Structure formats: C-alpha cells, structure tokens
Amino acid sequence: QVQLVESGGGLVQVGGSLRLSCATSDDSFRSYTMGWFRQAPGKEREFVATITRRPDSAYYSDSAKGRFTISRDNAKNTDTIYLQMNRLKPEDTAVYYCVGDREAGYADTDYGSWGRGTQVTVSS
C-alpha cells in the first residue's frame, strides 16, 4: 500500500478557496490512479474527484464539477496530488481523504490506500 499524507485543510468562508495536497514518497504512486473522497458528520463517505495516470484524466462528482480541480505533480522527489477547491459552500464541510490504487473508479472500495484525512470547514 502507498503511504499518503494530506495537508491544506482549514476554516474558510463561503465562496472562498482552499488547496489540499497529498504527498507520498513511494515510487509506485507514479502509476496509481489517485483521488479524493470526503465524509461529513452523519453522512456516508462520498467520491469527490479522481485522476488517472497515462493519460492524466480527471473525473469529478456532480457537486465538485466546475468548482474543484484535481491535478498531480510527479516532477519533484515527493509526488503530490492536489485538489483546488473554489467557490466553497457550507455543504463542502467534511473530512477529505486522499486515496490511491493501481486501477480504481468512483467507489471507495476501489482504493486500497488512504490518508488520515484533513478537515475542511466552510463557514456561512
């Protein structure tokens, strides 16, 4: 399993932006499909975005489409994926998890590697 570490969460006002990062030093990351899930209090975990490898194609949930952008940077020694979140809404409040696996889709069971999560809180 790939070791993943998220950062970048925090408190932001409605309409604001945050950029989440997910870092790993494991070389196998370079061939993995990576993504983000989130879980709000009292709700089920839900898919947010994923990015495949070769080609680097991105896919989004309906709630993320048009506001969030997932990207990956393999240029540095520590490989990193990002989730740029714009025009944030109170309903975006959740713990966001970075995930990865060799081949994966939109289900959380597709991903064998999970980070510990980072809290995003959007205040109105």
PDB file of C-alpha atoms in Angstrom:
ATOM      1  CA  GLN A   1       0.000   0.000   0.000  1.00  0.00           C
ATOM      2  CA  VAL A   2       1.065   3.535  -0.773  1.00  0.00           C
ATOM      3  CA  GLN A   3       1.537   5.852   2.226  1.00  0.00           C
ATOM      4  CA  LEU A   4      -0.406   9.092   1.762  1.00  0.00           C
ATOM      5  CA  VAL A   5      -0.275  12.322   3.782  1.00  0.00           C
ATOM      6  CA  GLU A   6      -2.828  15.100   3.295  1.00  0.00           C
ATOM      7  CA  SER A   7      -2.468  18.768   4.168  1.00  0.00           C
ATOM      8  CA  GLY A   8      -4.109  22.091   3.408  1.00  0.00           C
ATOM      9  CA  GLY A   9      -7.427  21.800   5.195  1.00  0.00           C
ATOM     10  CA  GLY A  10      -8.796  24.547   7.387  1.00  0.00           C
ATOM     11  CA  LEU A  11     -11.556  27.037   8.005  1.00  0.00           C
ATOM     12  CA  VAL A  12     -12.750  29.211   5.134  1.00  0.00           C
ATOM     13  CA  GLN A  13     -15.741  31.439   4.483  1.00  0.00           C
ATOM     14  CA  VAL A  14     -18.414  30.709   1.922  1.00  0.00           C
ATOM     15  CA  GLY A  15     -17.143  31.494  -1.547  1.00  0.00           C
ATOM     16  CA  GLY A  16     -13.516  31.103  -0.529  1.00  0.00           C
ATOM     17  CA  SER A  17     -10.864  28.710  -1.775  1.00  0.00           C
ATOM     18  CA  LEU A  18      -8.569  26.042  -0.375  1.00  0.00           C
ATOM     19  CA  ARG A  19      -5.966  23.809  -1.929  1.00  0.00           C
ATOM     20  CA  LEU A  20      -5.497  20.348  -0.483  1.00  0.00           C
ATOM     21  CA  SER A  21      -2.273  18.450  -1.036  1.00  0.00           C
ATOM     22  CA  CYS A  22      -1.487  14.757  -0.810  1.00  0.00           C
ATOM     23  CA  ALA A  23       2.122  13.665  -0.710  1.00  0.00           C
ATOM     24  CA  THR A  24       3.809  10.301  -0.981  1.00  0.00           C
ATOM     25  CA  SER A  25       7.421   9.211  -1.286  1.00  0.00           C
ATOM     26  CA  ASP A  26       6.507   5.806  -2.686  1.00  0.00           C
ATOM     27  CA  ASP A  27       7.524   5.441  -6.333  1.00  0.00           C
ATOM     28  CA  SER A  28       4.552   3.171  -7.052  1.00  0.00           C
ATOM     29  CA  PHE A  29       2.372   6.307  -6.765  1.00  0.00           C
ATOM     30  CA  ARG A  30       3.533   7.275 -10.270  1.00  0.00           C
ATOM     31  CA  SER A  31       1.401   4.522 -11.844  1.00  0.00           C
ATOM     32  CA  TYR A  32      -1.592   4.804  -9.481  1.00  0.00           C
ATOM     33  CA  THR A  33      -4.999   6.288 -10.008  1.00  0.00           C
ATOM     34  CA  MET A  34      -5.337   8.882  -7.236  1.00  0.00           C
ATOM     35  CA  GLY A  35      -8.376  10.611  -5.869  1.00  0.00           C
ATOM     36  CA  TRP A  36     -10.223  12.397  -3.110  1.00  0.00           C
ATOM     37  CA  PHE A  37     -13.180  11.310  -1.038  1.00  0.00           C
ATOM     38  CA  ARG A  38     -14.913  13.206   1.740  1.00  0.00           C
ATOM     39  CA  GLN A  39     -17.113  12.423   4.705  1.00  0.00           C
ATOM     40  CA  ALA A  40     -19.314  14.895   6.522  1.00  0.00           C
ATOM     41  CA  PRO A  41     -20.614  14.246  10.056  1.00  0.00           C
ATOM     42  CA  GLY A  42     -23.501  11.800   9.998  1.00  0.00           C
ATOM     43  CA  LYS A  43     -23.150  11.155   6.286  1.00  0.00           C
ATOM     44  CA  GLU A  44     -21.654   8.431   4.144  1.00  0.00           C
ATOM     45  CA  ARG A  45     -18.278   8.832   2.538  1.00  0.00           C
ATOM     46  CA  GLU A  46     -18.586  10.196  -0.996  1.00  0.00           C
ATOM     47  CA  PHE A  47     -16.448  10.423  -4.088  1.00  0.00           C
ATOM     48  CA  VAL A  48     -15.109  13.868  -4.974  1.00  0.00           C
ATOM     49  CA  ALA A  49     -12.551  13.523  -7.772  1.00  0.00           C
ATOM     50  CA  THR A  50     -10.044  11.139  -9.307  1.00  0.00           C
ATOM     51  CA  ILE A  51      -7.142  11.394 -11.716  1.00  0.00           C
ATOM     52  CA  THR A  52      -5.800   8.502 -13.747  1.00  0.00           C
ATOM     53  CA  ARG A  53      -2.256   8.001 -14.943  1.00  0.00           C
ATOM     54  CA  ARG A  54      -1.137   7.997 -18.567  1.00  0.00           C
ATOM     55  CA  PRO A  55      -3.226   9.709 -19.595  1.00  0.00           C
ATOM     56  CA  ASP A  56      -3.779  12.034 -16.653  1.00  0.00           C
ATOM     57  CA  SER A  57      -7.552  12.197 -16.997  1.00  0.00           C
ATOM     58  CA  ALA A  58      -9.677  13.777 -14.293  1.00  0.00           C
ATOM     59  CA  TYR A  59     -13.207  12.879 -13.227  1.00  0.00           C
ATOM     60  CA  TYR A  60     -15.457  14.689 -10.767  1.00  0.00           C
ATOM     61  CA  SER A  61     -18.619  14.252  -8.784  1.00  0.00           C
ATOM     62  CA  ASP A  62     -21.507  16.469  -9.829  1.00  0.00           C
ATOM     63  CA  SER A  63     -21.030  18.579  -6.706  1.00  0.00           C
ATOM     64  CA  ALA A  64     -17.337  19.142  -7.476  1.00  0.00           C
ATOM     65  CA  LYS A  65     -17.589  19.705 -11.208  1.00  0.00           C
ATOM     66  CA  GLY A  66     -16.847  23.275 -12.200  1.00  0.00           C
ATOM     67  CA  ARG A  67     -15.554  24.257  -8.750  1.00  0.00           C
ATOM     68  CA  PHE A  68     -12.816  21.733  -7.896  1.00  0.00           C
ATOM     69  CA  THR A  69      -9.731  20.778  -9.875  1.00  0.00           C
ATOM     70  CA  ILE A  70      -7.603  17.698  -9.241  1.00  0.00           C
ATOM     71  CA  SER A  71      -4.029  17.609 -10.504  1.00  0.00           C
ATOM     72  CA  ARG A  72      -0.799  15.724  -9.935  1.00  0.00           C
ATOM     73  CA  ASP A  73       2.858  16.713  -9.876  1.00  0.00           C
ATOM     74  CA  ASN A  74       5.437  13.992 -10.409  1.00  0.00           C
ATOM     75  CA  ALA A  75       8.283  16.418 -11.074  1.00  0.00           C
ATOM     76  CA  LYS A  76       9.538  16.518  -7.502  1.00  0.00           C
ATOM     77  CA  ASN A  77      11.097  13.730  -5.443  1.00  0.00           C
ATOM     78  CA  THR A  78       7.930  13.660  -3.361  1.00  0.00           C
ATOM     79  CA  ASP A  79       4.969  13.012  -5.660  1.00  0.00           C
ATOM     80  CA  THR A  80       1.971  15.154  -4.887  1.00  0.00           C
ATOM     81  CA  ILE A  81      -1.629  15.424  -5.932  1.00  0.00           C
ATOM     82  CA  TYR A  82      -3.731  18.491  -5.354  1.00  0.00           C
ATOM     83  CA  LEU A  83      -7.369  19.379  -5.002  1.00  0.00           C
ATOM     84  CA  GLN A  84      -8.023  23.036  -5.717  1.00  0.00           C
ATOM     85  CA  MET A  85     -11.416  23.945  -4.286  1.00  0.00           C
ATOM     86  CA  ASN A  86     -13.071  27.205  -5.292  1.00  0.00           C
ATOM     87  CA  ARG A  87     -16.437  28.824  -4.513  1.00  0.00           C
ATOM     88  CA  LEU A  88     -16.731  26.705  -1.405  1.00  0.00           C
ATOM     89  CA  LYS A  89     -20.133  26.076   0.153  1.00  0.00           C
ATOM     90  CA  PRO A  90     -21.159  25.044   3.676  1.00  0.00           C
ATOM     91  CA  GLU A  91     -22.094  21.621   2.299  1.00  0.00           C
ATOM     92  CA  ASP A  92     -18.448  21.108   1.337  1.00  0.00           C
ATOM     93  CA  THR A  93     -17.620  20.866   5.035  1.00  0.00           C
ATOM     94  CA  ALA A  94     -16.145  17.398   5.624  1.00  0.00           C
ATOM     95  CA  VAL A  95     -13.008  15.423   6.264  1.00  0.00           C
ATOM     96  CA  TYR A  96     -11.236  14.981   2.942  1.00  0.00           C
ATOM     97  CA  TYR A  97      -9.269  11.812   2.272  1.00  0.00           C
ATOM     98  CA  CYS A  98      -6.593  11.206  -0.325  1.00  0.00           C
ATOM     99  CA  VAL A  99      -6.822   7.759  -1.914  1.00  0.00           C
ATOM    100  CA  GLY A 100      -4.918   5.689  -4.432  1.00  0.00           C
ATOM    101  CA  ASP A 101      -4.767   2.335  -6.157  1.00  0.00           C
ATOM    102  CA  ARG A 102      -3.471   0.754  -9.351  1.00  0.00           C
ATOM    103  CA  GLU A 103      -6.863   0.723 -11.060  1.00  0.00           C
ATOM    104  CA  ALA A 104      -9.829   2.444  -9.498  1.00  0.00           C
ATOM    105  CA  GLY A 105     -13.080   4.188 -10.241  1.00  0.00           C
ATOM    106  CA  TYR A 106     -15.646   6.039  -8.197  1.00  0.00           C
ATOM    107  CA  ALA A 107     -16.262   3.596  -5.343  1.00  0.00           C
ATOM    108  CA  ASP A 108     -14.374   3.882  -2.061  1.00  0.00           C
ATOM    109  CA  THR A 109     -13.859   0.118  -2.124  1.00  0.00           C
ATOM    110  CA  ASP A 110     -11.781   0.570  -5.301  1.00  0.00           C
ATOM    111  CA  TYR A 111      -8.986   2.205  -3.292  1.00  0.00           C
ATOM    112  CA  GLY A 112      -6.617   0.307  -1.036  1.00  0.00           C
ATOM    113  CA  SER A 113      -4.502   3.245   0.124  1.00  0.00           C
ATOM    114  CA  TRP A 114      -5.996   6.011   2.248  1.00  0.00           C
ATOM    115  CA  GLY A 115      -4.566   9.009   4.045  1.00  0.00           C
ATOM    116  CA  ARG A 116      -5.670  10.024   7.539  1.00  0.00           C
ATOM    117  CA  GLY A 117      -7.770  12.900   6.250  1.00  0.00           C
ATOM    118  CA  THR A 118      -7.784  16.669   6.574  1.00  0.00           C
ATOM    119  CA  GLN A 119     -10.688  18.746   7.886  1.00  0.00           C
ATOM    120  CA  VAL A 120     -12.310  21.369   5.678  1.00  0.00           C
ATOM    121  CA  THR A 121     -14.839  23.676   7.313  1.00  0.00           C
ATOM    122  CA  VAL A 122     -16.791  26.253   5.337  1.00  0.00           C
ATOM    123  CA  SER A 123     -18.500  28.876   7.470  1.00  0.00           C
ATOM    124  CA  SER A 124     -21.528  30.858   6.362  1.00  0.00           C
TER     125      SER A 124
END
